[in-house]
XYZ file of C-alpha atoms in Angstrom:
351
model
C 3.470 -65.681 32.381
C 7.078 -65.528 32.284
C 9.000 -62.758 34.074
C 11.649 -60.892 32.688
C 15.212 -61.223 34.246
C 17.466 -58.237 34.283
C 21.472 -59.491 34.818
C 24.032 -56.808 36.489
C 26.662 -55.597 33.685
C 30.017 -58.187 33.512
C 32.693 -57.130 35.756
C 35.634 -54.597 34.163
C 32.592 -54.145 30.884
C 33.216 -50.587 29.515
C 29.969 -48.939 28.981
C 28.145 -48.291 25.627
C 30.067 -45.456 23.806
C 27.938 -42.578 23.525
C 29.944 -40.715 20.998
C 29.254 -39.848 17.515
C 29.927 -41.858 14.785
C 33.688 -41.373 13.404
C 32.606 -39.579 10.087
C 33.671 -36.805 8.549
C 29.483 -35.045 9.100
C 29.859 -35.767 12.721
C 32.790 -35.526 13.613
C 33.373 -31.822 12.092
C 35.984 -32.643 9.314
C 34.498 -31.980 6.509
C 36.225 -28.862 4.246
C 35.023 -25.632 5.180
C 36.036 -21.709 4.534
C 36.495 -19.385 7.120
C 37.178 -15.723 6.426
C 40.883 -14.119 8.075
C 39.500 -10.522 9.043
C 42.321 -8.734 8.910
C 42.330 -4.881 9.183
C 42.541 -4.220 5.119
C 39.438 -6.511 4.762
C 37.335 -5.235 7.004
C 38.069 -1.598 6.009
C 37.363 -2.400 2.729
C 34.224 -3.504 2.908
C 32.986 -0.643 5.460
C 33.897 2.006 3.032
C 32.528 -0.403 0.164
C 29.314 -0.656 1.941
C 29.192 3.198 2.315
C 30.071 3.967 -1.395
C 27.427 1.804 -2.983
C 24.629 3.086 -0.021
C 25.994 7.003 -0.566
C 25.938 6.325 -4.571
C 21.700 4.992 -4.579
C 20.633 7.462 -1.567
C 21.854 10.386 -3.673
C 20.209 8.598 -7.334
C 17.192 7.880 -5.146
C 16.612 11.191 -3.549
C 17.735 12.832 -6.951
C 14.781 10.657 -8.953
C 12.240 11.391 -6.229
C 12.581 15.077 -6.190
C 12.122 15.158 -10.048
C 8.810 13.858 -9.597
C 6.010 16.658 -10.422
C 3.375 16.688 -7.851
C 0.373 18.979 -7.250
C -1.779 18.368 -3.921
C -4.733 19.829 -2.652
C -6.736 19.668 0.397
C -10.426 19.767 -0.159
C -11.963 18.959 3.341
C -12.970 22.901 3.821
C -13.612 23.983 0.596
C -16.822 21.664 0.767
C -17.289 21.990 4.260
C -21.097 22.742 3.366
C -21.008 19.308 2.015
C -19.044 17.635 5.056
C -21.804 18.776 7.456
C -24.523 17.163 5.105
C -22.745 13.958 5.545
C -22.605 13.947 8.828
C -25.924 13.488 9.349
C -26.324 9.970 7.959
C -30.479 10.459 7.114
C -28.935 12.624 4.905
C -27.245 9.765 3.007
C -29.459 9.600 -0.199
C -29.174 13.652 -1.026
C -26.492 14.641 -3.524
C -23.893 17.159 -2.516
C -21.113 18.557 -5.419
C -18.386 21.266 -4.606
C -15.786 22.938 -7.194
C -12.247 23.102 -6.162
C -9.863 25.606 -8.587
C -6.417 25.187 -8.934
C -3.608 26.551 -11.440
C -0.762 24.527 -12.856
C 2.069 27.517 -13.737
C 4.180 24.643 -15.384
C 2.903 21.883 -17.929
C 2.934 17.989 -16.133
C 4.335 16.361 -18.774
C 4.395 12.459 -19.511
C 2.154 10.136 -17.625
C -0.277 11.754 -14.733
C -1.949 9.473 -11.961
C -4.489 10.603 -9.936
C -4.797 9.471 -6.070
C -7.192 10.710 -3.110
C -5.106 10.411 0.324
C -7.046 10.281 3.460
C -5.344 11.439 6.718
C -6.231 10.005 10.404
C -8.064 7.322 8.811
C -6.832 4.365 10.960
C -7.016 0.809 8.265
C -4.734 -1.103 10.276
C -6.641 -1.960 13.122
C -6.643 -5.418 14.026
C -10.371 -6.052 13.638
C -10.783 -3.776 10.722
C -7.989 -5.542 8.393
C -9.963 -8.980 9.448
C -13.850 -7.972 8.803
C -13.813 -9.743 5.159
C -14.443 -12.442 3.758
C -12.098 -14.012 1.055
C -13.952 -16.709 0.148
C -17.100 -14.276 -0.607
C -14.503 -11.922 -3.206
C -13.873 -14.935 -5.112
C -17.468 -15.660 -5.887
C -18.167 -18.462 -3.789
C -21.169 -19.291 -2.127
C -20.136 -18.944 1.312
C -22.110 -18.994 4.432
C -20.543 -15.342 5.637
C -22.064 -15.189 9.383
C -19.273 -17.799 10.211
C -16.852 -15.282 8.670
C -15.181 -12.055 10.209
C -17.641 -10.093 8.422
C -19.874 -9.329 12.016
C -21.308 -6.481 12.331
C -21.677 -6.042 8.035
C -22.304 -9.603 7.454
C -26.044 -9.817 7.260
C -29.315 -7.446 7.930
C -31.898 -8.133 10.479
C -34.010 -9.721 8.043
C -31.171 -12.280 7.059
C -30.274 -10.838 4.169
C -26.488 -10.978 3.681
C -24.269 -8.258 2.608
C -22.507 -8.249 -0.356
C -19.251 -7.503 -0.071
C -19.450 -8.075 3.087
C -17.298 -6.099 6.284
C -16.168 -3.169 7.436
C -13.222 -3.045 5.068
C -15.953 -2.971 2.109
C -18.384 -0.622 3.777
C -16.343 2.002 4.420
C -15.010 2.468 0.421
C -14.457 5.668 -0.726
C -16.534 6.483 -2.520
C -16.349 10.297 -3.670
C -16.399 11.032 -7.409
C -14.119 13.496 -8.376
C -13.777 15.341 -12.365
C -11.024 17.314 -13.970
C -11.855 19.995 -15.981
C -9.389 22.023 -17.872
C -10.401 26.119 -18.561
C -9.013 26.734 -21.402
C -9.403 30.126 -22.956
C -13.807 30.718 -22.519
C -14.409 27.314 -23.217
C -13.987 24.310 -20.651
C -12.917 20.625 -21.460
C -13.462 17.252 -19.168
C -10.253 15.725 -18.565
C -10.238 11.997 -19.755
C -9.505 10.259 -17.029
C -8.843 6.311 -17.501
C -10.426 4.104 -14.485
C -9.511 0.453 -15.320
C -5.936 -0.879 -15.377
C -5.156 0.748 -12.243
C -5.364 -2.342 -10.121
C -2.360 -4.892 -9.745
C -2.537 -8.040 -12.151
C -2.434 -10.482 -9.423
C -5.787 -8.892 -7.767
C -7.642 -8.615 -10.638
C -7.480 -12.009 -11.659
C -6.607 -14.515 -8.943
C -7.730 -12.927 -5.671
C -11.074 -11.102 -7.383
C -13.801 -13.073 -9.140
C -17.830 -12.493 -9.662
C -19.936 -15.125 -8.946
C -20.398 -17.407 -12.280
C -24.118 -16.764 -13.671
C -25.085 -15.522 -16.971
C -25.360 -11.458 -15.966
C -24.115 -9.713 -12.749
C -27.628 -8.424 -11.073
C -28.510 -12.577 -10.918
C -25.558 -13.308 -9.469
C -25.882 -11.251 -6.932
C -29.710 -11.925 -6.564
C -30.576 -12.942 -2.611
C -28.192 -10.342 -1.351
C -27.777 -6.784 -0.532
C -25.662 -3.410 -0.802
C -23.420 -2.837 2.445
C -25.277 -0.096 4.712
C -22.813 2.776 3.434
C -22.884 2.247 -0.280
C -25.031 3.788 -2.179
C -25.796 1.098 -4.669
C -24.907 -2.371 -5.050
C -22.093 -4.023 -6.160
C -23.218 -4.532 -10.061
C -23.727 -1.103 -10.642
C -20.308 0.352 -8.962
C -19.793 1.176 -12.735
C -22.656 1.518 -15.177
C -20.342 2.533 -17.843
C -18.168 -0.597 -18.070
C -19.959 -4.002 -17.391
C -16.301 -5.627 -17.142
C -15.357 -3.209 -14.562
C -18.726 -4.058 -11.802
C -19.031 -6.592 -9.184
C -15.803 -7.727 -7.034
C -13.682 -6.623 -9.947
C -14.097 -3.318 -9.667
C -10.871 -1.397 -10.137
C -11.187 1.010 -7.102
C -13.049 -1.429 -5.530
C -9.832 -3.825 -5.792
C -7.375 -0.906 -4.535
C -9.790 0.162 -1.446
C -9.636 -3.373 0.149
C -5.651 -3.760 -0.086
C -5.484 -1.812 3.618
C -2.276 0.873 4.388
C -0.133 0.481 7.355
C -0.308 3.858 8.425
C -3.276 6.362 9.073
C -1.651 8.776 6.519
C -2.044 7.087 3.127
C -3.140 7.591 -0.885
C -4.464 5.236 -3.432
C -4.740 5.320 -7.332
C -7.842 6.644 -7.938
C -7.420 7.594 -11.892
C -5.031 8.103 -14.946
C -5.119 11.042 -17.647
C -5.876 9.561 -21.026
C -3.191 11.330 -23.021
C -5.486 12.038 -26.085
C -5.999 15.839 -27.536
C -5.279 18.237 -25.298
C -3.778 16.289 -22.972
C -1.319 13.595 -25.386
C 2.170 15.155 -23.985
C 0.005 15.143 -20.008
C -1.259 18.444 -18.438
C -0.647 21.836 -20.095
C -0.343 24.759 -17.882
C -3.518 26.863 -17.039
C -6.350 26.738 -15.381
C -8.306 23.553 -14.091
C -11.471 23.184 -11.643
C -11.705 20.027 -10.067
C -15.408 18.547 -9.238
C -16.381 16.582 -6.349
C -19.534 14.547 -5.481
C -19.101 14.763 -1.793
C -19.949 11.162 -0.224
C -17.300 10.247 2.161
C -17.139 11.874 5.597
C -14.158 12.352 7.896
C -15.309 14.936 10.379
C -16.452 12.630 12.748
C -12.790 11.053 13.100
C -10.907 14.498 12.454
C -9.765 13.251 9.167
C -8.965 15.294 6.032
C -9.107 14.593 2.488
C -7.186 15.385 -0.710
C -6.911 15.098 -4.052
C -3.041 14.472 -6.212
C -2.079 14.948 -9.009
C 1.857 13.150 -9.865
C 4.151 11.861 -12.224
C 6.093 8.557 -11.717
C 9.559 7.650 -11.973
C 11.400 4.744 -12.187
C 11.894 4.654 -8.249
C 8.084 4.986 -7.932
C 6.520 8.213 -6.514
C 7.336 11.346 -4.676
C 8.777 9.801 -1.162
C 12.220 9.942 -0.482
C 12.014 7.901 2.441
C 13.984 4.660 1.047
C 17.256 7.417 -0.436
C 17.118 8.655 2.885
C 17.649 5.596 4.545
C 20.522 4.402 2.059
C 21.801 8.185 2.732
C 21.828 7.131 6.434
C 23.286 3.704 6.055
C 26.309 4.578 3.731
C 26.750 7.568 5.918
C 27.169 5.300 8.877
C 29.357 2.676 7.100
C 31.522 5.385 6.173
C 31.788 6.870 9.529
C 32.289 3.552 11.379
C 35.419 2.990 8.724
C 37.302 5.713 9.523
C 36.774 5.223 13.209
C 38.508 1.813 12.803
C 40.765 3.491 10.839
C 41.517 5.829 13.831
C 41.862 2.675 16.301
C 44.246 0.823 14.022
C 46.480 3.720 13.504
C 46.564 4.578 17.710
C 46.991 1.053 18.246
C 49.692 0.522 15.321
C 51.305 3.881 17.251
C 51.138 2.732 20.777
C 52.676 -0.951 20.124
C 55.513 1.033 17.592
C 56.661 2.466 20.696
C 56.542 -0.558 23.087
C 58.942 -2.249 20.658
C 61.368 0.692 21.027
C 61.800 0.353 24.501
C-alpha cells in the first residue's frame, strides 16, 4: 500500500486567493438603478398613495351601501321546532315553522338568497381536516386511513359516504318564499343549481362512474346526521345529486370566522318576479332540521342584491378609507418636518 506524502507549502508562496472571480456578476458592477429620495419624491407619492386609497374607500363604501338587503333571524320564531331537534331520537319527525316579513320597497334586479349561521365554529383545526378528497372525486378510496375518524365508517364496517364531520354537519334546513299577494299566495321560484363556483363543480367534485347514482353508491351509507343519502339530496334534478350537489358543494368550502353566510338560492326572475321582488307581503317557510341550541348559535335567513364590489360589507372601503387616510396624514407630517427643518438651518446660515 503506498502512503500518501503531504509536502509543507514553498517558502515566500502566497496562498490560494479566495476572492471572487473579477466579473462584472461578482464583483458588483453590473448597471443598476437606484432611486434619489429627495423630499418632492417622497411627498409625492405619500399624498399619491392617499388620493388613489381615499378615491376606492369612498367608491367602495358608496357601492356597498347601495346594496338592498333584508335579514331575518328565525332561531325563536321556531323555537318549538329547535327543542324537537334537540333531542336527536327525534331526528326522523318533521317540524315546519312560518316566518312573515314585509318588503315596503321593491328589490329590484338580481336577488340571492343565503342562510348565515352565528357561533358556528368551521375553522377548527380538526374540523376543516375530517374529509376526504380523494372520496369527493369518486374514487374508490379506503377512507379509515383518511381524516374522516369518527364519520368514516359504522360499527358494522360500513363506510360513510361523504364521509367527516365537515359533511355530517350540512345544513340542511329547507326554506320557501311565498309572496301574499292580494287573497291569493304565490311560491317564489327560487333557482338551486348554478350557485356553486365553476372550479368546484367540475374539477374538485365528481360521482363515482357507474351507469345510475344509487349503484354507485351501493356498499355505503348516509352520514349519521343526514337524513337521506347522498343520491337523493335532490330528487328533482338527477344532475344536481351525489358529490355534485350545489349546496352540498358550498357547505364543504369552510368560513374563517364563526359568523358567516352561504348562497343558499336565487329568485328566478319569471312573472311576478322578472324586474326581482315587488313590495308586499311574503311568508317565508322552514323545514326545521338543523339545530344550534346546543352551541348557542342562531340562524337566519337573507335576502340581497349584488354589486359589482360583491355584497353588503364595507369592510375592504374601510380599510382603503384607513390607508389613504394614513398616507395622507403621514405626508403632511413630513411636510411639517421639512418646513421646521428648512426654517431652523435658514437661520443657522444667517448667523
Amino acid at each position: 500500500m503506498k502512503s500518501k506524502t503531504s509536502f509543507p507549502p514553498l517558502e515566500g508562496a502566497a496562498p490560494p486567493s479566495r476572492c471572487p472571480d473579477n466579473s462584472a456578476f461578482k464583483q458588483q458592477r453590473l448597471p443598476a438603478w437606484k432611486p434619489q429620495l429627495t423630499i418632492a419624491s417622497v411627498l409625492s407619492s405619500f399624498f399619491l398613495i392617499g388620493a388613489f386609497c381615499l378615491t376606492v374607500g369612498v367608491c367602495l363604501v358608496l357601492s356597498a351601501n347601495s346594496v338592498r338587503e333584508i335579514q331575518i333571524d328565525y332561531s325563536d320564531k321556531c323555537s318549538h321546532c329547535s327543542k324537537l331537534r334537540e333531542n336527536s331520537s327525534n331526528w326522523n319527525k318533521e317540524c315546519h315553522c312560518s316566518v312573515n316579513f314585509t318588503l315596503k320597497e321593491a328589490i329590484l334586479g338580481d336577488v340571492f338568497m343565503y342562510y348565515g349561521l352565528q357561533n358556528f365554529y368551521q375553522n377548527h383545526r380538526r374540523y376543516m381536516m375530517s374529509r376526504s378528497d380523494a372520496q369527493l372525486l369518486g374514487r374508490n378510496v379506503n377512507i379509515q386511513r383518511s381524516y374522516c375518524a369518527p364519520f368514516s365508517t359504522y360499527r358494522n364496517g360500513t363506510p360513510m359516504a361523504p364521509c367527516g364531520a365537515i359533511a355530517n354537519s350540512m345544513f340542511n334546513d329547507t326554506i320557501d318564499l311565498f309572496y301574499n299577494r292580494n287573497s291569493s299566495v304565490i311560491q317564489v321560484p327560487l333557482l338551486k343549481t348554478g350557485n356553486s363556483w365553476w372550479t368546484d363543480k367540475n374539477v374538485k367534485f365528481r360521482n363515482p362512474e357507474s351507469y345510475n347514482l344509487s349503484s354507485a353508491f351501493a356498499g355505503t351509507a348516509r352520514p349519521p346526521y343526514w337524513q337521506k343519502p347522498v343520491y337523493l339530496l335532490d330528487e328533482g334534478d338527477e344532475r344536481n345529486n351525489g358529490y355534485v350537489n350545489d349546496d352540498f358543494i358550498i357547505w364543504m368550502r369552510v368560513s374563517a370566522f364563526a359568523t358567516f353566510r352561504n348562497l343558499y338560492r336565487r329568485v328566478r326572475r319569471i312573472r311576478h318576479f322578472a324586474e326581482g321582488l315587488p313590495a308586499g307581503n311574503y311568508t317565508f317557510r322552514i323545514s326545521y332540521n338543523f339545530p344550534v341550541t346546543r352551541f348557542k348559535g342562531r340562524k337566519h335567513v337573507i335576502l340581497s342584491t349584488v354589486v359589482w364590489s360583491g355584497g353588503s360589507n364595507p369592510f375592504l372601503g374601510i380599510a382603503y378609507l384607513v390607508s389613504g387616510t394614513a398616507a395622507t396624514l403621514t405626508g403632511f407630517v413630513i411636510t411639517g418636518i421639512h418646513l421646521k427643518l428648512r426654517k431652523k438651518k435658514t437661520y443657522f446660515q444667517k448667523q
